[in-house]
PDB file of C-alpha atoms in Angstrom:
ATOM      1  CA  MET A 951      55.104   8.346-148.453  1.00 88.00           C
ATOM      2  CA  THR A 952      56.392   5.928-151.230  1.00 96.00           C
ATOM      3  CA  ARG A 953      59.546   6.765-152.960  1.00 96.00           C
ATOM      4  CA  ASP A 954      61.250   5.276-156.028  1.00 97.00           C
ATOM      5  CA  TRP A 955      64.119   2.813-155.538  1.00 97.00           C
ATOM      6  CA  ILE A 956      67.116   3.913-157.591  1.00 96.00           C
ATOM      7  CA  PRO A 957      69.372   1.164-158.609  1.00 94.00           C
ATOM      8  CA  GLY A 958      73.008   1.768-157.974  1.00 92.00           C
ATOM      9  CA  GLU A 959      72.298   4.266-155.056  1.00 94.00           C
ATOM     10  CA  SER A 960      72.781   3.449-151.503  1.00 93.00           C
ATOM     11  CA  ASP A 961      69.374   3.016-149.569  1.00 96.00           C
ATOM     12  CA  PRO A 962      69.350   2.803-145.866  1.00 96.00           C
ATOM     13  CA  ALA A 963      65.927   0.889-145.725  1.00 97.00           C
ATOM     14  CA  VAL A 964      67.299  -1.625-147.985  1.00 98.00           C
ATOM     15  CA  SER A 965      70.473  -1.864-146.036  1.00 97.00           C
ATOM     16  CA  ALA A 966      68.458  -2.197-142.809  1.00 97.00           C
ATOM     17  CA  ILE A 967      66.301  -5.209-144.175  1.00 98.00           C
ATOM     18  CA  ALA A 968      69.302  -6.780-145.578  1.00 98.00           C
ATOM     19  CA  ARG A 969      71.016  -6.753-142.069  1.00 97.00           C
ATOM     20  CA  THR A 970      68.149  -8.039-140.084  1.00 98.00           C
ATOM     21  CA  ASP A 971      68.844 -11.066-137.922  1.00 97.00           C
ATOM     22  CA  ARG A 972      66.081 -13.314-139.506  1.00 98.00           C
ATOM     23  CA  LEU A 973      64.879 -12.244-142.808  1.00 98.00           C
ATOM     24  CA  LEU A 974      61.806 -13.215-144.774  1.00 98.00           C
ATOM     25  CA  VAL A 975      61.550 -12.387-148.355  1.00 98.00           C
ATOM     26  CA  ALA A 976      58.059 -12.655-149.579  1.00 98.00           C
ATOM     27  CA  LEU A 977      56.945 -12.067-153.112  1.00 98.00           C
ATOM     28  CA  ASP A 978      53.786 -12.066-155.027  1.00 98.00           C
ATOM     29  CA  PHE A 979      54.144 -13.976-158.143  1.00 98.00           C
ATOM     30  CA  ASP A 980      52.185 -12.318-161.048  1.00 97.00           C
ATOM     31  CA  GLY A 981      53.516  -9.104-161.942  1.00 97.00           C
ATOM     32  CA  THR A 982      56.203  -9.265-159.472  1.00 98.00           C
ATOM     33  CA  ALA A 983      58.316 -12.470-160.000  1.00 98.00           C
ATOM     34  CA  SER A 984      57.068 -12.805-163.285  1.00 98.00           C
ATOM     35  CA  GLU A 985      55.689 -10.502-166.077  1.00 97.00           C
ATOM     36  CA  LEU A 986      51.981 -10.193-166.545  1.00 93.00           C
ATOM     37  CA  VAL A 987      50.655 -12.447-169.374  1.00 92.00           C
ATOM     38  CA  ALA A 988      47.580 -13.210-171.291  1.00 87.00           C
ATOM     39  CA  GLU A 989      47.468 -16.803-170.536  1.00 89.00           C
ATOM     40  CA  PRO A 990      47.461 -17.291-166.724  1.00 89.00           C
ATOM     41  CA  MET A 991      49.054 -20.688-166.596  1.00 93.00           C
ATOM     42  CA  SER A 992      51.954 -19.443-168.892  1.00 95.00           C
ATOM     43  CA  ALA A 993      53.389 -17.108-166.250  1.00 96.00           C
ATOM     44  CA  ARG A 994      57.011 -17.973-165.178  1.00 98.00           C
ATOM     45  CA  ALA A 995      59.410 -15.997-162.875  1.00 98.00           C
ATOM     46  CA  VAL A 996      61.818 -13.998-164.907  1.00 98.00           C
ATOM     47  CA  PRO A 997      65.559 -15.589-165.001  1.00 98.00           C
ATOM     48  CA  ALA A 998      66.934 -12.722-162.982  1.00 98.00           C
ATOM     49  CA  VAL A 999      64.480 -13.361-160.184  1.00 98.00           C
ATOM     50  CA  LYS A1000      65.093 -16.915-160.132  1.00 98.00           C
ATOM     51  CA  ARG A1001      68.720 -16.304-159.617  1.00 98.00           C
ATOM     52  CA  ALA A1002      68.188 -13.729-157.061  1.00 98.00           C
ATOM     53  CA  ILE A1003      65.925 -16.261-155.145  1.00 98.00           C
ATOM     54  CA  ALA A1004      68.551 -18.913-155.308  1.00 98.00           C
ATOM     55  CA  ASP A1005      71.177 -16.472-153.958  1.00 98.00           C
ATOM     56  CA  LEU A1006      68.986 -15.526-150.951  1.00 98.00           C
ATOM     57  CA  SER A1007      67.872 -18.998-150.317  1.00 97.00           C
ATOM     58  CA  ALA A1008      71.467 -20.087-149.748  1.00 97.00           C
ATOM     59  CA  LEU A1009      72.072 -17.539-147.110  1.00 98.00           C
ATOM     60  CA  PRO A1010      71.713 -18.394-143.442  1.00 97.00           C
ATOM     61  CA  GLN A1011      68.711 -17.309-141.314  1.00 97.00           C
ATOM     62  CA  THR A1012      66.928 -16.273-144.715  1.00 98.00           C
ATOM     63  CA  THR A1013      63.682 -17.507-145.966  1.00 98.00           C
ATOM     64  CA  VAL A1014      61.993 -16.900-149.429  1.00 98.00           C
ATOM     65  CA  ALA A1015      58.421 -17.311-150.013  1.00 98.00           C
ATOM     66  CA  PHE A1016      55.777 -16.668-152.592  1.00 98.00           C
ATOM     67  CA  ILE A1017      52.478 -15.326-151.415  1.00 98.00           C
ATOM     68  CA  SER A1018      49.769 -15.669-154.177  1.00 97.00           C
ATOM     69  CA  GLY A1019      46.143 -15.721-154.824  1.00 94.00           C
ATOM     70  CA  ARG A1020      46.703 -18.696-156.953  1.00 94.00           C
ATOM     71  CA  SER A1021      45.633 -22.141-155.758  1.00 94.00           C
ATOM     72  CA  LEU A1022      48.761 -23.984-154.419  1.00 95.00           C
ATOM     73  CA  VAL A1023      48.550 -26.636-157.127  1.00 95.00           C
ATOM     74  CA  HIS A1024      48.635 -23.880-159.821  1.00 96.00           C
ATOM     75  CA  LEU A1025      51.193 -21.792-157.883  1.00 97.00           C
ATOM     76  CA  ARG A1026      53.646 -24.864-157.721  1.00 98.00           C
ATOM     77  CA  GLU A1027      53.241 -25.105-161.516  1.00 98.00           C
ATOM     78  CA  ILE A1028      53.962 -21.660-162.534  1.00 98.00           C
ATOM     79  CA  ALA A1029      56.677 -21.307-160.001  1.00 98.00           C
ATOM     80  CA  GLU A1030      58.194 -24.586-161.316  1.00 98.00           C
ATOM     81  CA  HIS A1031      58.417 -25.543-157.770  1.00 97.00           C
ATOM     82  CA  ASP A1032      59.331 -29.194-156.932  1.00 96.00           C
ATOM     83  CA  ASP A1033      59.496 -31.331-153.605  1.00 96.00           C
ATOM     84  CA  ASP A1034      63.208 -30.344-152.931  1.00 97.00           C
ATOM     85  CA  SER A1035      62.541 -26.639-153.173  1.00 98.00           C
ATOM     86  CA  THR A1036      63.649 -24.349-150.330  1.00 97.00           C
ATOM     87  CA  VAL A1037      60.936 -21.782-151.138  1.00 98.00           C
ATOM     88  CA  VAL A1038      57.900 -21.491-148.913  1.00 98.00           C
ATOM     89  CA  LEU A1039      54.495 -21.163-150.670  1.00 98.00           C
ATOM     90  CA  ALA A1040      51.303 -19.527-149.562  1.00 97.00           C
ATOM     91  CA  GLY A1041      48.520 -20.039-152.044  1.00 96.00           C
ATOM     92  CA  SER A1042      44.946 -18.836-152.156  1.00 94.00           C
ATOM     93  CA  HIS A1043      45.666 -15.573-150.377  1.00 94.00           C
ATOM     94  CA  GLY A1044      47.009 -17.368-147.313  1.00 93.00           C
ATOM     95  CA  ALA A1045      44.570 -20.286-147.169  1.00 93.00           C
ATOM     96  CA  GLN A1046      47.102 -22.822-148.169  1.00 95.00           C
ATOM     97  CA  TYR A1047      50.828 -23.444-147.354  1.00 97.00           C
ATOM     98  CA  TRP A1048      53.709 -25.550-148.473  1.00 97.00           C
ATOM     99  CA  TYR A1049      56.791 -25.881-146.429  1.00 97.00           C
ATOM    100  CA  PRO A1050      60.279 -27.158-147.336  1.00 97.00           C
ATOM    101  CA  GLY A1051      60.906 -30.680-145.966  1.00 95.00           C
ATOM    102  CA  GLU A1052      57.258 -31.048-144.976  1.00 95.00           C
ATOM    103  CA  GLY A1053      55.088 -30.357-147.918  1.00 95.00           C
ATOM    104  CA  GLU A1054      51.424 -29.043-147.990  1.00 94.00           C
ATOM    105  CA  ALA A1055      50.002 -28.240-144.586  1.00 90.00           C
ATOM    106  CA  ASP A1056      46.763 -29.899-143.899  1.00 73.00           C
ATOM    107  CA  PRO A1057      46.315 -31.086-147.688  1.00 56.00           C
ATOM    108  CA  ASP A1058      43.054 -32.889-146.890  1.00 52.00           C
ATOM    109  CA  ALA A1059      41.346 -30.152-145.074  1.00 60.00           C
ATOM    110  CA  ALA A1060      37.810 -30.330-146.142  1.00 62.00           C
ATOM    111  CA  ASP A1061      36.071 -27.337-147.882  1.00 73.00           C
ATOM    112  CA  PRO A1062      32.408 -27.301-147.020  1.00 82.00           C
ATOM    113  CA  GLU A1063      31.729 -24.977-150.012  1.00 90.00           C
ATOM    114  CA  ARG A1064      33.255 -27.227-152.685  1.00 88.00           C
ATOM    115  CA  MET A1065      29.913 -28.578-154.019  1.00 93.00           C
ATOM    116  CA  LEU A1066      28.604 -24.906-154.408  1.00 95.00           C
ATOM    117  CA  ARG A1067      31.800 -24.053-156.128  1.00 93.00           C
ATOM    118  CA  ASP A1068      31.389 -26.777-158.675  1.00 94.00           C
ATOM    119  CA  THR A1069      27.692 -25.831-159.072  1.00 96.00           C
ATOM    120  CA  LEU A1070      28.845 -22.136-159.794  1.00 97.00           C
ATOM    121  CA  LEU A1071      31.451 -23.365-162.225  1.00 97.00           C
ATOM    122  CA  ASP A1072      28.660 -25.233-164.097  1.00 97.00           C
ATOM    123  CA  GLU A1073      26.574 -22.260-164.350  1.00 97.00           C
ATOM    124  CA  LEU A1074      29.406 -19.881-165.348  1.00 98.00           C
ATOM    125  CA  ALA A1075      30.963 -21.962-167.954  1.00 97.00           C
ATOM    126  CA  PRO A1076      28.269 -21.661-170.653  1.00 97.00           C
ATOM    127  CA  LEU A1077      27.513 -18.016-169.496  1.00 97.00           C
ATOM    128  CA  LEU A1078      30.981 -16.798-170.196  1.00 97.00           C
ATOM    129  CA  ALA A1079      31.248 -18.543-173.509  1.00 96.00           C
ATOM    130  CA  ASP A1080      29.356 -15.572-174.884  1.00 96.00           C
ATOM    131  CA  TYR A1081      32.324 -13.326-173.803  1.00 97.00           C
ATOM    132  CA  PRO A1082      35.354 -13.734-176.125  1.00 97.00           C
ATOM    133  CA  GLY A1083      38.663 -13.618-174.330  1.00 96.00           C
ATOM    134  CA  ILE A1084      37.155 -14.167-170.908  1.00 96.00           C
ATOM    135  CA  GLU A1085      38.701 -17.083-169.157  1.00 95.00           C
ATOM    136  CA  LEU A1086      37.330 -19.032-166.132  1.00 96.00           C
ATOM    137  CA  GLU A1087      39.556 -20.609-163.608  1.00 94.00           C
ATOM    138  CA  SER A1088      38.542 -23.091-160.829  1.00 93.00           C
ATOM    139  CA  LYS A1089      40.450 -22.517-157.736  1.00 90.00           C
ATOM    140  CA  THR A1090      40.729 -24.644-154.453  1.00 89.00           C
ATOM    141  CA  PHE A1091      38.564 -22.355-152.467  1.00 92.00           C
ATOM    142  CA  GLY A1092      36.776 -20.390-155.275  1.00 92.00           C
ATOM    143  CA  ILE A1093      36.498 -19.009-158.767  1.00 96.00           C
ATOM    144  CA  GLY A1094      38.655 -16.577-160.769  1.00 95.00           C
ATOM    145  CA  ILE A1095      37.691 -14.811-163.984  1.00 97.00           C
ATOM    146  CA  HIS A1096      40.478 -13.414-166.075  1.00 94.00           C
ATOM    147  CA  GLY A1097      39.786 -10.588-168.467  1.00 94.00           C
ATOM    148  CA  ARG A1098      43.328  -9.945-169.837  1.00 90.00           C
ATOM    149  CA  PRO A1099      42.907 -11.340-173.342  1.00 89.00           C
ATOM    150  CA  ALA A1100      39.350  -9.701-173.658  1.00 94.00           C
ATOM    151  CA  ARG A1101      38.440  -6.227-174.878  1.00 95.00           C
ATOM    152  CA  PRO A1102      37.942  -3.898-171.921  1.00 95.00           C
ATOM    153  CA  GLU A1103      34.085  -3.594-172.692  1.00 97.00           C
ATOM    154  CA  VAL A1104      33.789  -7.411-172.908  1.00 97.00           C
ATOM    155  CA  GLU A1105      35.517  -7.823-169.722  1.00 97.00           C
ATOM    156  CA  ARG A1106      33.320  -5.135-167.970  1.00 97.00           C
ATOM    157  CA  ALA A1107      30.070  -6.911-169.189  1.00 98.00           C
ATOM    158  CA  ALA A1108      31.489 -10.333-168.243  1.00 97.00           C
ATOM    159  CA  PHE A1109      32.307  -9.330-164.829  1.00 98.00           C
ATOM    160  CA  ALA A1110      28.830  -7.684-164.213  1.00 98.00           C
ATOM    161  CA  ALA A1111      27.275 -11.037-165.426  1.00 98.00           C
ATOM    162  CA  VAL A1112      29.478 -12.927-162.810  1.00 98.00           C
ATOM    163  CA  ASP A1113      28.512 -10.477-160.020  1.00 97.00           C
ATOM    164  CA  GLU A1114      24.944 -11.000-160.715  1.00 97.00           C
ATOM    165  CA  VAL A1115      25.402 -14.851-160.436  1.00 97.00           C
ATOM    166  CA  PHE A1116      27.193 -14.465-157.071  1.00 97.00           C
ATOM    167  CA  ALA A1117      24.618 -12.074-155.820  1.00 97.00           C
ATOM    168  CA  ARG A1118      22.106 -14.623-156.266  1.00 96.00           C
ATOM    169  CA  ARG A1119      23.951 -17.734-155.367  1.00 95.00           C
ATOM    170  CA  ALA A1120      26.971 -16.977-153.088  1.00 95.00           C
ATOM    171  CA  ARG A1121      26.600 -13.533-151.692  1.00 95.00           C
ATOM    172  CA  HIS A1122      28.609 -14.440-148.571  1.00 95.00           C
ATOM    173  CA  TRP A1123      31.778 -15.433-150.680  1.00 96.00           C
ATOM    174  CA  ARG A1124      34.527 -12.770-150.571  1.00 94.00           C
ATOM    175  CA  ARG A1125      34.808 -10.645-153.693  1.00 96.00           C
ATOM    176  CA  ARG A1126      38.263  -9.526-154.861  1.00 94.00           C
ATOM    177  CA  THR A1127      39.257  -7.418-157.923  1.00 93.00           C
ATOM    178  CA  GLY A1128      42.883  -7.093-159.278  1.00 88.00           C
ATOM    179  CA  ASP A1129      44.574  -6.101-162.548  1.00 87.00           C
ATOM    180  CA  ARG A1130      41.988  -7.629-165.016  1.00 91.00           C
ATOM    181  CA  ILE A1131      40.725 -10.230-162.687  1.00 93.00           C
ATOM    182  CA  LEU A1132      37.679 -10.819-160.815  1.00 96.00           C
ATOM    183  CA  GLU A1133      37.684 -13.583-157.832  1.00 95.00           C
ATOM    184  CA  TYR A1134      35.184 -14.954-155.420  1.00 96.00           C
ATOM    185  CA  SER A1135      36.468 -17.017-152.559  1.00 93.00           C
ATOM    186  CA  SER A1136      34.698 -19.170-149.965  1.00 93.00           C
ATOM    187  CA  ARG A1137      37.533 -18.263-147.733  1.00 91.00           C
ATOM    188  CA  ASP A1138      38.282 -15.064-145.942  1.00 89.00           C
ATOM    189  CA  GLU A1139      42.005 -15.072-145.439  1.00 91.00           C
ATOM    190  CA  GLY A1140      44.080 -12.335-147.194  1.00 93.00           C
ATOM    191  CA  LYS A1141      47.625 -11.932-147.881  1.00 97.00           C
ATOM    192  CA  ASP A1142      47.899 -10.099-144.520  1.00 97.00           C
ATOM    193  CA  THR A1143      47.041 -13.486-143.083  1.00 95.00           C
ATOM    194  CA  ALA A1144      49.881 -15.125-144.835  1.00 97.00           C
ATOM    195  CA  ILE A1145      52.361 -12.410-143.574  1.00 98.00           C
ATOM    196  CA  SER A1146      51.289 -13.078-139.999  1.00 97.00           C
ATOM    197  CA  VAL A1147      51.422 -16.964-140.462  1.00 96.00           C
ATOM    198  CA  LEU A1148      55.003 -16.760-142.054  1.00 98.00           C
ATOM    199  CA  ARG A1149      56.282 -14.205-139.523  1.00 98.00           C
ATOM    200  CA  GLU A1150      55.395 -16.464-136.755  1.00 97.00           C
ATOM    201  CA  ARG A1151      56.484 -19.788-138.431  1.00 97.00           C
ATOM    202  CA  THR A1152      59.892 -18.223-139.590  1.00 97.00           C
ATOM    203  CA  GLY A1153      60.605 -16.002-136.400  1.00 98.00           C
ATOM    204  CA  ALA A1154      61.582 -13.203-138.932  1.00 98.00           C
ATOM    205  CA  THR A1155      62.806  -9.957-137.318  1.00 98.00           C
ATOM    206  CA  GLY A1156      62.231  -8.159-140.657  1.00 98.00           C
ATOM    207  CA  ILE A1157      59.970  -8.889-143.680  1.00 98.00           C
ATOM    208  CA  LEU A1158      60.495  -7.651-147.249  1.00 98.00           C
ATOM    209  CA  PHE A1159      57.248  -8.118-149.098  1.00 98.00           C
ATOM    210  CA  ALA A1160      56.816  -7.008-152.709  1.00 98.00           C
ATOM    211  CA  GLY A1161      53.662  -6.974-154.954  1.00 98.00           C
ATOM    212  CA  ASP A1162      51.905  -5.326-157.875  1.00 97.00           C
ATOM    213  CA  ASP A1163      48.140  -5.605-157.361  1.00 94.00           C
ATOM    214  CA  VAL A1164      45.360  -4.399-155.198  1.00 94.00           C
ATOM    215  CA  THR A1165      45.334  -7.698-153.025  1.00 94.00           C
ATOM    216  CA  ASP A1166      48.987  -7.203-152.152  1.00 97.00           C
ATOM    217  CA  GLU A1167      48.085  -4.097-150.291  1.00 97.00           C
ATOM    218  CA  ASP A1168      46.479  -6.324-147.605  1.00 96.00           C
ATOM    219  CA  ALA A1169      50.003  -7.523-146.828  1.00 98.00           C
ATOM    220  CA  LEU A1170      51.766  -4.166-147.233  1.00 98.00           C
ATOM    221  CA  ARG A1171      49.484  -2.552-144.870  1.00 97.00           C
ATOM    222  CA  VAL A1172      50.382  -4.836-141.999  1.00 98.00           C
ATOM    223  CA  LEU A1173      54.165  -4.568-142.355  1.00 98.00           C
ATOM    224  CA  GLY A1174      56.007  -2.976-139.315  1.00 97.00           C
ATOM    225  CA  ASP A1175      58.690  -0.685-138.653  1.00 97.00           C
ATOM    226  CA  ASP A1176      61.365  -3.254-138.986  1.00 98.00           C
ATOM    227  CA  ASP A1177      59.746  -4.508-142.359  1.00 98.00           C
ATOM    228  CA  LEU A1178      59.943  -3.213-145.933  1.00 98.00           C
ATOM    229  CA  GLY A1179      57.276  -2.960-148.565  1.00 98.00           C
ATOM    230  CA  VAL A1180      57.850  -2.616-152.174  1.00 98.00           C
ATOM    231  CA  ARG A1181      55.296  -1.910-154.906  1.00 98.00           C
ATOM    232  CA  VAL A1182      55.885  -2.895-158.399  1.00 98.00           C
ATOM    233  CA  GLY A1183      54.622  -0.405-161.055  1.00 97.00           C
ATOM    234  CA  GLU A1184      52.040   2.321-160.656  1.00 95.00           C
ATOM    235  CA  GLY A1185      49.017   2.538-158.236  1.00 93.00           C
ATOM    236  CA  GLU A1186      48.200   3.803-154.862  1.00 95.00           C
ATOM    237  CA  THR A1187      50.208   1.747-152.267  1.00 98.00           C
ATOM    238  CA  ALA A1188      51.145   1.594-148.474  1.00 98.00           C
ATOM    239  CA  ALA A1189      54.699   0.413-149.717  1.00 98.00           C
ATOM    240  CA  ALA A1190      57.664   2.363-148.727  1.00 98.00           C
ATOM    241  CA  LEU A1191      59.580   1.827-152.002  1.00 98.00           C
ATOM    242  CA  ARG A1192      58.455   1.685-155.678  1.00 98.00           C
ATOM    243  CA  VAL A1193      60.210  -0.271-158.500  1.00 98.00           C
ATOM    244  CA  GLU A1194      59.273  -0.290-162.207  1.00 97.00           C
ATOM    245  CA  SER A1195      59.231  -4.024-163.054  1.00 98.00           C
ATOM    246  CA  PRO A1196      60.004  -7.648-162.235  1.00 98.00           C
ATOM    247  CA  GLN A1197      63.471  -7.109-163.489  1.00 98.00           C
ATOM    248  CA  GLN A1198      64.013  -4.147-160.955  1.00 98.00           C
ATOM    249  CA  ILE A1199      62.815  -6.608-158.260  1.00 98.00           C
ATOM    250  CA  ALA A1200      65.522  -8.767-159.314  1.00 98.00           C
ATOM    251  CA  GLU A1201      68.084  -6.111-159.023  1.00 98.00           C
ATOM    252  CA  LEU A1202      66.626  -5.053-155.682  1.00 98.00           C
ATOM    253  CA  LEU A1203      66.964  -8.632-154.302  1.00 98.00           C
ATOM    254  CA  GLU A1204      70.513  -9.066-155.496  1.00 98.00           C
ATOM    255  CA  VAL A1205      71.563  -5.946-153.744  1.00 98.00           C
ATOM    256  CA  ILE A1206      69.913  -7.325-150.459  1.00 98.00           C
ATOM    257  CA  ALA A1207      71.633 -10.907-151.098  1.00 98.00           C
ATOM    258  CA  SER A1208      74.893  -9.281-151.660  1.00 97.00           C
ATOM    259  CA  GLU A1209      74.575  -6.904-148.436  1.00 97.00           C
ATOM    260  CA  ARG A1210      73.231  -9.752-146.312  1.00 97.00           C
ATOM    261  CA  ALA A1211      76.118 -12.171-147.477  1.00 96.00           C
ATOM    262  CA  SER A1212      78.776  -9.489-146.203  1.00 93.00           C
ATOM    263  CA  ARG A1213      77.164  -8.579-143.020  1.00 88.00           C
ATOM    264  CA  PRO A1214      79.101  -9.431-139.660  1.00 79.00           C
ATOM    265  CA  GLN A1215      77.896 -12.710-138.181  1.00 70.00           C
TER     266      GLN A1215
END
């Protein structure tokens, strides 16, 4: 059962994850580290989350990661992530990775569906021009259609038109929906994949994962007894804890950083 996290009150689950031997803190970006915004590429982590990530990253045996549906190149831009960053990135729902000191893993991996993606973009661009406020995004392994700036009825009509195109042209691609976004991907990885990959990579004995949307539930559902799932905002969830906003995520991360810094070594 999910319960609300109450700032300022002691929480055994939070204390347990803070004191695990090797901690992985994995965060969705949009709506979790950042506020949700109408223009997708204008998203930025709220300052308090940036500070909390810096505090956690400075601690021993502690890794911080962003796990996002964004393509890696776009995730690096919105996360203001440079080559010296200590933050791990998992982009495209776990199909792409960037590691500190190494850079992008398999950056030249071929995508056999790239030509189909480009053809679909060419068909969708003029089609979606008839739907005011709908934005088309080219992703490394797929296509995203953003409806946040549009009226809800326009969004519904645009998404239906896109579904019809994919039913004809790329029925085998994976369809995902989120908070006012429709996405199709030629890859089948989900955020559960990213959790598995990063657990093995870091040797984490405990993972905190936080997210706010439907695709984040893939990751939340595969967390184990020694992990902690956090849902940002409303909605059905497999998370143990719920917070209200990215600002509360920052507060929670600072509590974990403080407790972890004071744990016996």
